[in-house]
Coordinates of C-alpha atoms and ligand atoms in Angstrom, one line a residue:
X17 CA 0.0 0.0 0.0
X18 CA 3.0 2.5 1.1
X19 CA 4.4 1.5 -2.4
X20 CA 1.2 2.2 -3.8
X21 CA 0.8 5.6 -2.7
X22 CA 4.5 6.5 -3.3
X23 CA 4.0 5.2 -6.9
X24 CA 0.8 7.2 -7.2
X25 CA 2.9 10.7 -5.6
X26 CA 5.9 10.3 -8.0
X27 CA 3.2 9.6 -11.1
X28 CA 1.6 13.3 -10.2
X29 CA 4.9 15.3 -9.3
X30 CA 6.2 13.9 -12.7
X31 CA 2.8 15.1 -14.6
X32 CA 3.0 18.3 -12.7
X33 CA 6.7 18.9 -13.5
X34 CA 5.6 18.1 -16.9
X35 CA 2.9 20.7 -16.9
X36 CA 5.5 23.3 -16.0
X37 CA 7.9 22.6 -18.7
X38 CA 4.9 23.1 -21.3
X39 CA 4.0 26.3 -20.0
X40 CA 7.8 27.4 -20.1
X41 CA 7.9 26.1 -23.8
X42 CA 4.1 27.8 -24.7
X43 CA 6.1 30.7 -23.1
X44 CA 8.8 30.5 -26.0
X45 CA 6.7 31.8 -29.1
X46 CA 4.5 34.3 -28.8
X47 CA 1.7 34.6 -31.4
X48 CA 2.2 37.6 -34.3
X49 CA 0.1 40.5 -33.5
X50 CA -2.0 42.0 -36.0
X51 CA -1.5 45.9 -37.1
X52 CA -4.7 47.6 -37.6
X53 CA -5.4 50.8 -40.1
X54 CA -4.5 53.7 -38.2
X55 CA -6.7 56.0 -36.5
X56 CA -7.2 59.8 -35.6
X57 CA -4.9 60.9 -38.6
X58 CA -3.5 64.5 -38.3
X59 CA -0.9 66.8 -39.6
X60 CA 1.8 65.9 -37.4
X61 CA 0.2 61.9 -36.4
X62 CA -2.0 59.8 -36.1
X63 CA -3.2 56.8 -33.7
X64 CA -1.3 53.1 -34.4
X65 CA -3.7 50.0 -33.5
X66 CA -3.0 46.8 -33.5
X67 CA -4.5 43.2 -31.6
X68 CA -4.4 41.7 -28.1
X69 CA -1.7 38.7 -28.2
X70 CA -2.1 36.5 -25.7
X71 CA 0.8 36.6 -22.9
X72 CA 2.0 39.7 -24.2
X73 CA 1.9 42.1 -22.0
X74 CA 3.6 44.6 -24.0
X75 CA 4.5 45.6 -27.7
X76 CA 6.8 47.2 -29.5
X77 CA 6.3 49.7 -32.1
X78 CA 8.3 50.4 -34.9
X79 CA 7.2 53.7 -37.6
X80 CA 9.2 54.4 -40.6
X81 CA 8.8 56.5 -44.0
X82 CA 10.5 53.5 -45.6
X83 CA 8.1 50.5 -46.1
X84 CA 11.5 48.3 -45.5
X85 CA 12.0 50.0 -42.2
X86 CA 15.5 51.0 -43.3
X87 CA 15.1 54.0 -41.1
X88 CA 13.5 55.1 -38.2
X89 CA 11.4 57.8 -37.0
X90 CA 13.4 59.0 -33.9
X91 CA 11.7 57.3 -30.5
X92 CA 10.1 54.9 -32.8
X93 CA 12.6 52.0 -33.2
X94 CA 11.1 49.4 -31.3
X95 CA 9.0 51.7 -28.4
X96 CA 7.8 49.5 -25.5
X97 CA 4.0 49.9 -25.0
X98 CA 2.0 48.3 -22.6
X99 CA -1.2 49.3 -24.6
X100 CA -3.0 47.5 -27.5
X101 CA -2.9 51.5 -29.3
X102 CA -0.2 54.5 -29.4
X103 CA -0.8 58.3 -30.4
X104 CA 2.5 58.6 -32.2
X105 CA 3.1 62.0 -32.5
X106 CA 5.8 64.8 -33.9
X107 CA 5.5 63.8 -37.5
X108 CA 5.6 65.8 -40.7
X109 CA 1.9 66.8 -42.8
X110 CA 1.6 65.3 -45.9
X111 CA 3.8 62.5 -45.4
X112 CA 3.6 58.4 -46.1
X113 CA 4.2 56.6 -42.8
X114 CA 4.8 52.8 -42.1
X115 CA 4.3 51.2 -38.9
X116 CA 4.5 47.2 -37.5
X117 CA 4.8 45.8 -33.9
X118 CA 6.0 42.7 -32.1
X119 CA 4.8 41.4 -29.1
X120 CA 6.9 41.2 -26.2
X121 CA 6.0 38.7 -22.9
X122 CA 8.1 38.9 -19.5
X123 CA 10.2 36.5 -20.1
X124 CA 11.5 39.0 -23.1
X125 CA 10.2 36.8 -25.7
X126 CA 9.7 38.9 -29.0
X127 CA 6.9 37.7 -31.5
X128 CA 7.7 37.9 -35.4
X129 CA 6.9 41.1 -36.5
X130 CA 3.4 42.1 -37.7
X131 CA 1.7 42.8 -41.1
X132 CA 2.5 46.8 -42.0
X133 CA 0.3 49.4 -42.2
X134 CA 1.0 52.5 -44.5
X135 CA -0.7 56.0 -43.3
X136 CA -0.3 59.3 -44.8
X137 CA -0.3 62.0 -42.5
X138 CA -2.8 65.3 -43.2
X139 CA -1.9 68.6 -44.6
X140 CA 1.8 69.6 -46.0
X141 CA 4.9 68.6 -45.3
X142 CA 6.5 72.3 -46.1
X143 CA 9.0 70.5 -47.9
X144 CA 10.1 71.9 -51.6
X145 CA 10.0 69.2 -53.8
X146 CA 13.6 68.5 -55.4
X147 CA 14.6 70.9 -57.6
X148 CA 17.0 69.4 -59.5
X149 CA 17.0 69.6 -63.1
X150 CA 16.0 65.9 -64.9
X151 CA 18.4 66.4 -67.9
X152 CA 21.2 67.7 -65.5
X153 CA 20.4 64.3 -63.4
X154 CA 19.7 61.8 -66.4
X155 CA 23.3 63.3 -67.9
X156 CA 25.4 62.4 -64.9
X157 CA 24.3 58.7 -65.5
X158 CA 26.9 56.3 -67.1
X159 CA 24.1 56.0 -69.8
X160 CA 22.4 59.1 -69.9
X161 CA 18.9 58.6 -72.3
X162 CA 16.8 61.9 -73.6
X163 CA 14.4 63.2 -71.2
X164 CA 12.0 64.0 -73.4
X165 CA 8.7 66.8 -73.7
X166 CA 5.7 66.9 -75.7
X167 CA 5.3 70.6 -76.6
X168 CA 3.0 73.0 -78.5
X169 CA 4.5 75.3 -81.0
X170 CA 2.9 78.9 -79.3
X171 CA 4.7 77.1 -75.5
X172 CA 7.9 78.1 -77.6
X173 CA 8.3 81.5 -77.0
X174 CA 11.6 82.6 -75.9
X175 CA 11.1 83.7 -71.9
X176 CA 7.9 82.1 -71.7
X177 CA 7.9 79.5 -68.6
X178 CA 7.3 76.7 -71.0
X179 CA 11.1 77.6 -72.7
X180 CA 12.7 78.0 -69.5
X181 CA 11.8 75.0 -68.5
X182 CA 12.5 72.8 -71.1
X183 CA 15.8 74.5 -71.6
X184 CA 16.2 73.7 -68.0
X185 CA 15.4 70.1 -67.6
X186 CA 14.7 68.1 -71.0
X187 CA 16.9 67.3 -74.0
X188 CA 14.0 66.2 -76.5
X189 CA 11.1 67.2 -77.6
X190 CA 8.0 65.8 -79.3
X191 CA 5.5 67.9 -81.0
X192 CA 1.9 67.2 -79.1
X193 CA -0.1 67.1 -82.1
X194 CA 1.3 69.9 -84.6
X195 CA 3.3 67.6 -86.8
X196 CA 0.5 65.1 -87.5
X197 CA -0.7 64.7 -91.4
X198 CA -3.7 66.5 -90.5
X199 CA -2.1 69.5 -90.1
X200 CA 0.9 69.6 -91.8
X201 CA -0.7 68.4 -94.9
X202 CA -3.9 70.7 -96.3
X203 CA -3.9 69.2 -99.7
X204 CA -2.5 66.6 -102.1
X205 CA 0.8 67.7 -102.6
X206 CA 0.6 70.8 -100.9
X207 CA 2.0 71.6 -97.3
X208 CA 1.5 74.0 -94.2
X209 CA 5.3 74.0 -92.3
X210 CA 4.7 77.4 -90.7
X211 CA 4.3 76.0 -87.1
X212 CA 6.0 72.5 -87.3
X213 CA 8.8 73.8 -88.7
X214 CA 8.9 76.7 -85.5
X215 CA 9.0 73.1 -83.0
X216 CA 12.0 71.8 -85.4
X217 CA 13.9 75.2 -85.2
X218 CA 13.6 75.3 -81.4
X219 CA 14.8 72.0 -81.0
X220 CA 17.7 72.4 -83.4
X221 CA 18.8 75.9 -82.0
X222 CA 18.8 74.9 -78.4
X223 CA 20.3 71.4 -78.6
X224 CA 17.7 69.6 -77.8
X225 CA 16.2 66.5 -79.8
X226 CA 13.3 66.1 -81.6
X227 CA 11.6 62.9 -82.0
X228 CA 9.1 63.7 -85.1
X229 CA 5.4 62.2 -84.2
X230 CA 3.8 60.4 -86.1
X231 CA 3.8 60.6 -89.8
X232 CA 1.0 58.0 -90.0
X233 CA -2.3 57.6 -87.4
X234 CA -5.2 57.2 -88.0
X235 CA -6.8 59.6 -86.1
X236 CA -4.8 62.3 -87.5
X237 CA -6.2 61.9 -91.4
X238 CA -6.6 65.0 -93.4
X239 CA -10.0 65.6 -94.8
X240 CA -9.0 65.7 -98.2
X241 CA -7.5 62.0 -97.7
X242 CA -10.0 61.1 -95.8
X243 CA -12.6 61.5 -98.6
X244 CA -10.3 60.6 -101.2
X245 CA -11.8 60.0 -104.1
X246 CA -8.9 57.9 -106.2
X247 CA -8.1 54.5 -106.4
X248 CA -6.7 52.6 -103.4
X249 CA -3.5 52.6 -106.2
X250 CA -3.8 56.6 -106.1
X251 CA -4.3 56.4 -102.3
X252 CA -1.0 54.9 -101.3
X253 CA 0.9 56.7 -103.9
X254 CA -0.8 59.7 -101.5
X255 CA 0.7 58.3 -98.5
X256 CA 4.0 57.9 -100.0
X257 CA 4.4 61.1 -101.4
X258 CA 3.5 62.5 -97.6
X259 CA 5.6 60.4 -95.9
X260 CA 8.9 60.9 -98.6
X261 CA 8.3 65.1 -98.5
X262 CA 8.2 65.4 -94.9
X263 CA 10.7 63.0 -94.1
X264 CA 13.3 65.1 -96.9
X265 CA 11.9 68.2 -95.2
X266 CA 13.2 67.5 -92.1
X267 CA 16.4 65.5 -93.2
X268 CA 19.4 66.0 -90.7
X269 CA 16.8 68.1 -88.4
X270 CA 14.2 65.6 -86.7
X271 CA 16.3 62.4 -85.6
X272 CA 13.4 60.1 -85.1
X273 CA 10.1 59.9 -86.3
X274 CA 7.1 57.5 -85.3
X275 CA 6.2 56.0 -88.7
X276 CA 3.0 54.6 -87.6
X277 CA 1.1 55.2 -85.1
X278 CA -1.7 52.7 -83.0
X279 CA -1.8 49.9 -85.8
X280 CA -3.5 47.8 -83.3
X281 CA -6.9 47.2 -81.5
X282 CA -7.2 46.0 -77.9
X283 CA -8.5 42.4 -79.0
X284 CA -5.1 41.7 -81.6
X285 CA -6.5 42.6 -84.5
X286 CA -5.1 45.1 -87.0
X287 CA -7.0 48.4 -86.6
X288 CA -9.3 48.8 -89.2
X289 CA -7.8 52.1 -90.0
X290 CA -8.6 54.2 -93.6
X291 CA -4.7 53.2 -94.0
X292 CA -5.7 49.0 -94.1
X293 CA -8.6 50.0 -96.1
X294 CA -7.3 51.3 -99.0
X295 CA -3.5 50.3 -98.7
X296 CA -4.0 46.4 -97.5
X297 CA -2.3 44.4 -94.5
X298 CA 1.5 45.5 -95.3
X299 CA 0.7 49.1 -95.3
X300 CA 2.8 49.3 -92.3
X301 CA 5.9 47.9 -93.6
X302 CA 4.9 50.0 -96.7
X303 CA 4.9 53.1 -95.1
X304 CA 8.4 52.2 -93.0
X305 CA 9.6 51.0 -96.0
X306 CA 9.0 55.2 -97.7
X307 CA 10.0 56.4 -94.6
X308 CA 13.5 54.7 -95.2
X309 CA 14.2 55.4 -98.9
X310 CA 13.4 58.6 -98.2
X311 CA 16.2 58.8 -95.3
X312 CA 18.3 57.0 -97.7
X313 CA 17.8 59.5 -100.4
X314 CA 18.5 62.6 -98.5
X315 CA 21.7 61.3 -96.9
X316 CA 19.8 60.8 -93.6
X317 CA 21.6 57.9 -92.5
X318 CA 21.4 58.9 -89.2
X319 CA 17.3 59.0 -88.9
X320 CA 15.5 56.7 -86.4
X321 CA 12.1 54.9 -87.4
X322 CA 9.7 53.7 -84.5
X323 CA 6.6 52.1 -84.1
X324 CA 4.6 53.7 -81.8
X325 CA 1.2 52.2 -79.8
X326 CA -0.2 52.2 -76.6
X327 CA -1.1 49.9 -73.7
X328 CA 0.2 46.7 -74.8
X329 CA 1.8 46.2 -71.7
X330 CA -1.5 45.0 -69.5
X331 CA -3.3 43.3 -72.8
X332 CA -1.0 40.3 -74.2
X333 CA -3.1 40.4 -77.1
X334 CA -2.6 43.4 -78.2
X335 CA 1.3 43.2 -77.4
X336 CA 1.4 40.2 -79.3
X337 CA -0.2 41.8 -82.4
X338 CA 2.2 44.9 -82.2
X339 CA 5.4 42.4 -82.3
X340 CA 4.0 40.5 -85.1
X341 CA 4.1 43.9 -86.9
X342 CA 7.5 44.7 -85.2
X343 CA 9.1 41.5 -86.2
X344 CA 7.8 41.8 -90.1
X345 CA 9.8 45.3 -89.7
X346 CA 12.5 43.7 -87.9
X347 CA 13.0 41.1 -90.9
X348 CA 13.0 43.5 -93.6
X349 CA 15.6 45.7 -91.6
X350 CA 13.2 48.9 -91.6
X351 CA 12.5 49.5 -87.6
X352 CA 15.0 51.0 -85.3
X353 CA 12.5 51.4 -82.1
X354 CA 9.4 50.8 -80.3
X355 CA 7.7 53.8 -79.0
X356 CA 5.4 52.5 -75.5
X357 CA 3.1 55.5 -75.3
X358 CA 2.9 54.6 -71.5
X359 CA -0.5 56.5 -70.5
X360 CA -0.5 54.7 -67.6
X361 CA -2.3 54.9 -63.9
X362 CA -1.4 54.7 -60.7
X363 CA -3.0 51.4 -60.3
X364 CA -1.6 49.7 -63.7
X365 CA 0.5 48.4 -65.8
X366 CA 2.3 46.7 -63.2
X367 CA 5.9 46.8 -62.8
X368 CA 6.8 42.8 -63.9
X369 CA 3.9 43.6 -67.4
X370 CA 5.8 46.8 -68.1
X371 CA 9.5 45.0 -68.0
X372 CA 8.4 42.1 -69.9
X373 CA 6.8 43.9 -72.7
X374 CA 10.1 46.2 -73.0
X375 CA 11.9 43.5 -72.6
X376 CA 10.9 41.7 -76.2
X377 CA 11.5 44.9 -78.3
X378 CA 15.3 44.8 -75.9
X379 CA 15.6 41.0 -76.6
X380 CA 15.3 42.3 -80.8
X381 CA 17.7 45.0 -80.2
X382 CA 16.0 47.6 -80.9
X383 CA 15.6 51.2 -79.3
X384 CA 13.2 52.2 -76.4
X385 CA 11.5 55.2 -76.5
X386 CA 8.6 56.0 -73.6
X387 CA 6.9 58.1 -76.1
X388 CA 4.0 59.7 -74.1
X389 CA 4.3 59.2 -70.2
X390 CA 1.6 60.5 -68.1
X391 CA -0.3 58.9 -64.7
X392 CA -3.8 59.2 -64.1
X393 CA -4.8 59.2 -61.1
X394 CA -8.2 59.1 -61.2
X395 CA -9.0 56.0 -63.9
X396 CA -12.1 54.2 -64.2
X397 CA -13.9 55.6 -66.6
X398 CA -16.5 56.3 -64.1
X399 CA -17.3 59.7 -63.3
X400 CA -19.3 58.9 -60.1
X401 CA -16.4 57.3 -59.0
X402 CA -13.8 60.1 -59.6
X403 CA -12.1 62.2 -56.8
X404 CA -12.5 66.2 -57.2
X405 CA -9.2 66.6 -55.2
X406 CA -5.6 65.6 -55.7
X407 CA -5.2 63.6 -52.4
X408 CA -1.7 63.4 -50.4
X409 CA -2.9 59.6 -51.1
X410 CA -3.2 60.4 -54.8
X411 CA 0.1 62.5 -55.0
X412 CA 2.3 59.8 -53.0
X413 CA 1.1 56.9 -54.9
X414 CA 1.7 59.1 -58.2
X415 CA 5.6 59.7 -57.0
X416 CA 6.0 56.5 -56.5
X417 CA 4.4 55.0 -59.9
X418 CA 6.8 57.3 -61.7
X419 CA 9.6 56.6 -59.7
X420 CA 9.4 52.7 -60.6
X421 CA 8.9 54.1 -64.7
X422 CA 11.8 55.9 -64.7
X423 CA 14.1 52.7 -62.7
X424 CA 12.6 50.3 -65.1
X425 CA 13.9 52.9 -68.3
X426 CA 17.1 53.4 -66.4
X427 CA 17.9 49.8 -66.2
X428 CA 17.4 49.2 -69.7
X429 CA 21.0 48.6 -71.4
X430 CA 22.6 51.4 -72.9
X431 CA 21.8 50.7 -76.5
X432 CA 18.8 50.0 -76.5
X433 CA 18.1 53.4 -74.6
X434 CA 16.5 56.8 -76.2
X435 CA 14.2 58.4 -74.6
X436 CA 11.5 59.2 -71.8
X437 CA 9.4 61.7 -72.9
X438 CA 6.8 62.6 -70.6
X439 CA 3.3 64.0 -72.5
X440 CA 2.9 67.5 -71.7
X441 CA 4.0 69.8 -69.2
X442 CA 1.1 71.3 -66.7
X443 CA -1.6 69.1 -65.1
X444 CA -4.9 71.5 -66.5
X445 CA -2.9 71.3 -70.0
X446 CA -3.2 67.5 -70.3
X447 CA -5.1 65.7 -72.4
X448 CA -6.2 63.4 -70.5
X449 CA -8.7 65.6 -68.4
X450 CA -10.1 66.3 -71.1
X451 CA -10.7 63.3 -73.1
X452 CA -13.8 62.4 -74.0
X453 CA -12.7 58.7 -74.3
X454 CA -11.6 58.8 -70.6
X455 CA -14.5 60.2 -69.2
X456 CA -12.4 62.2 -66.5
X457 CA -14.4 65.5 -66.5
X458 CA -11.7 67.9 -65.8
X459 CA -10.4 65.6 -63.1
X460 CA -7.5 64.2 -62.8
X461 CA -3.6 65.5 -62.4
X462 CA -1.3 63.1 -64.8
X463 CA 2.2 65.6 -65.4
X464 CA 5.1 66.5 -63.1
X465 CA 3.9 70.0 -63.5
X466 CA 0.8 71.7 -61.6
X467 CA -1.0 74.2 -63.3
X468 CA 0.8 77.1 -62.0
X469 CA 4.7 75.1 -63.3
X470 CA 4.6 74.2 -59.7
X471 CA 7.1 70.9 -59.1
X472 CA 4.7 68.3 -58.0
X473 CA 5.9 65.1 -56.0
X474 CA 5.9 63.4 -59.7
X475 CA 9.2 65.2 -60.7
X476 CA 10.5 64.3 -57.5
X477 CA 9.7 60.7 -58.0
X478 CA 10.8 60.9 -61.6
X479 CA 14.5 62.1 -59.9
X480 CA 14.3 59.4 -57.4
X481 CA 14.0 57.0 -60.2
X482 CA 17.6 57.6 -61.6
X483 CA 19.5 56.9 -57.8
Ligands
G3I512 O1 -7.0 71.0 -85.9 C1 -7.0 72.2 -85.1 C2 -5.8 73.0 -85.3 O2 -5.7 73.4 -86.6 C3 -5.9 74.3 -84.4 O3 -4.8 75.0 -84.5 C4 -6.1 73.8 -82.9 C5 -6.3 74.9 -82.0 O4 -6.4 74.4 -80.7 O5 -7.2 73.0 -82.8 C6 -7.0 71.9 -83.6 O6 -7.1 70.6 -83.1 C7 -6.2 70.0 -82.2 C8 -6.3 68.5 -82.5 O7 -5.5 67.8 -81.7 C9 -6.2 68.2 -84.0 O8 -5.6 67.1 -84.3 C10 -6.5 70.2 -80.8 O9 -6.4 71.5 -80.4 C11 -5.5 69.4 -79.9 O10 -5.7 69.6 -78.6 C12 -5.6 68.0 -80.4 O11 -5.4 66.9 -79.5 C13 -4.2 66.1 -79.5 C14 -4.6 64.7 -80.0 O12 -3.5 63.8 -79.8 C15 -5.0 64.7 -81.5 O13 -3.9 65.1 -82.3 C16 -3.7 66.1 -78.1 O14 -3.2 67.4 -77.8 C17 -2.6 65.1 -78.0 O15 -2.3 64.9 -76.6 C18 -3.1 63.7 -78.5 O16 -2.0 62.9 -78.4 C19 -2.2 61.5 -78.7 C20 -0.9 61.0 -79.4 O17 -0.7 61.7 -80.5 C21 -1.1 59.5 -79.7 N1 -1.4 58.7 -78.6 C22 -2.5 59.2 -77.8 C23 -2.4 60.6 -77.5 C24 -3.7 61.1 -76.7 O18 -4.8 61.0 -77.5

């Protein structure tokens, strides 16, 4: 019996003892608190929440402006609070902020760090935005590229904010819409140069660039072609004859031109454009083709020819349809470049769809041109949904899209780099606003420029881009 009862004592210290070890090795992980959205947002803070872990009596807070936590605001590298909340305070307006915790029991014990909340303070941040120049910035670079503008002939005026800032900061230019057919050419034969012409001398005289766009789009068709009455014959002898004058017009004085412009639709078919109409499926390689003899002719050996379209970088159909076009040029030896318009938003293309479509036209060694940067902010198409204010959210998230354009150009290998043109200078200037296609009614802020040539956090984030 005395056996009985020792067996049964040493049975219960042992399952005891046993208990205690468990709690001691329950003690050694600590479950990952979850961050919750910050509250009570102000200029200079805003309120950190985050959820009760169990034996954690406190936490420890960590708050950045670097999503990485490379950095640390001052006092908030791993705070100790014994609170499931923090008012963090002493911060800047109009600023991005990250924060994450870890538990902590008594024993010391440190939980894995939480999921990371982002929170943009209120107001301004008083800061100036950089003002370094882009072209003074892209030119340091071991391989410096064009920063490139798209510019209206009467922005041209010597004095005028538009020329000091271009003089300033970009080493191309692009003519937004006044070297198209439709107003260059007013008749068979018969040509208006006055203002292009103006865009070409300011380039020339100041050193900078100029990319001509676009000898052929179809949105940009001259009445008198438009309701030609001629054979289809007659009609691409029409085309020829426009595309050989202007190129000879500007031999030696417009480096580059867009040949054609937005051959594609979204689904992957060709466009059904007046141009495939009348002048059949090769009328691209056709019109390249001119383009080239035309070069060849004039002694313009040194003359660029791009294809030029838009948002092919989120639609693999339509990508795939512009490389089919792109290789046929690539074969006969007419292309030098691929324009990527690049009207993109904040929310899309993504980073990994923009490389990989690049990335083809690189892997066929041909130049890069990001023809006609802007960022809406406000996409959607749906007016109801639209914001009537350009939000620190808005502006940060802007900053950062361009940022990531201007690293993926950057990283692009010397050869096959040209240029970055961004399309137009001020916000209320854009096109996009504006466009009835977009349905943005006046809203939205896509430039680097505000509408009083303000730097916006854009041109910062375009700068940031080239570290
Ligand atoms: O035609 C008259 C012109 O003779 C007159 O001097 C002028 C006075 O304002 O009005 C004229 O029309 C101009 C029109 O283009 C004619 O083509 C408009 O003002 C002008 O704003 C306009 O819009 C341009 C559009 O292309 C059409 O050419 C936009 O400024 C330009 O941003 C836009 O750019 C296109 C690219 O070329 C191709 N990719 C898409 C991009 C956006 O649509």
């Amino acid at each position: 019996m005395k056996n009985k009862i020792l067996l049964v004592l040493s049975s219960l210290l042992i399952f005891f003892s046993s208990c205690a070890n468990e709690d001691q090795n329950a003690q050694l992980v600590l479950s990952t608190p979850v961050a919750n959205p910050a509250k009570e947002i102000s200029d200079n803070g805003f309120r950190a929440k985050w959820n009760y872990v169990s034996k954690a009596p406190t936490y420890l807070l960590d708050v950045s402006t670097s999503p990485a936590f490379t950095d640390f605001v001052p006092n908030y590298n791993a705070k100790v609070i014994s609170d499931l909340n923090d008012l963090v305070t002493g911060l800047m307006g109009g600023t991005q902020y990250y924060y994450r915790v870890r538990a902590q029991s008594d024993d010391l014990i440190i939980s894995e760090y939480s999921n990371v909340i982002s929170v943009i303070t209120t107001g301004t941040n008083n800061i100036a935005e950089d003002p370094t120049f882009l072209k003074v910035k892209v030119n340091k670079l071991a391989n410096p590229f064009f920063v490139g503008m798209a510019v209206k002939a009467n922005q041209l005026d010597s004095g005028s904010p538009y020329d000091v800032i271009l003089k300033n900061e970009f080493s191309s230019i692009s003519a937004e819409y006044e070297m198209k057919m439709d107003q260059i050419s007013t008749a068979s034969g018969v040509y208006n140069w006055t203002v292009a012409d103006k865009i070409v001398a300011y380039g020339n005289s100041n050193g900078i660039n100029v990319h001509g766009h676009a000898l052929v789009w179809h949105n940009s068709v001259p009445t008198w072609l438009a309701n030609y009455a001629g054979t289809d014959a007659a009609f691409a002898l029409e085309v020829k004859k426009y595309i050989t004058d202007v190129v000879t017009h500007y031999k030696g004085k417009v480096r580059s031109w867009d040949v054609v412009n937005e051959a594609v639709e979204a689904d992957g078919t060709m466009r059904n454009t007046i141009f495939l109409k009348r002048m059949g499926a090769n009328y691209v390689n056709d019109c390249f083709k001119w383009a080239r003899a035309a070069a060849v002719a004039a002694a313009d050996s040194q003359l660029l020819l791009f294809y030029n379209d838009y948002a092919t970088s989120d639609n693999i159909d339509k990508q795939n349809a512009a490389y089919t076009i792109i290789d046929g040029l690539v074969a006969s030896k007419l292309i030098d470049g691929v324009g990527f318009q690049m009207h993109n938003t904040i929310f899309t293309p993504s980073k990994a769809q923009i490389e990989s479509d690049i990335n083809r036209a690189v892997a066929k060694g041909l130049k890069i041109h990001i023809s006609e940067l802007d960022m809406q902010v406000n996409p959607g198409n749906a007016p109801a949904n639209l914001t009537a204010t350009f939000t620190n959210e808005l502006r940060l998230a802007q900053k950062e899209k361009y940022k990531e354009i201007v690293k993926i150009y950057n990283a692009l290998p010397a050869a096959n780099k040209y240029a970055l043109t961004v399309w137009g200078m001020k916000d209320n200037e854009s096109w996009i606003p504006f466009s009835t296609d977009l349905n943005h009614p006046g809203n939205d802020w896509p430039l680097l420029y505000d509408a009083s040539f303000g730097l916006k956090s854009a041109h910062t984030g375009f700068l940031q881009g080239l570290d």
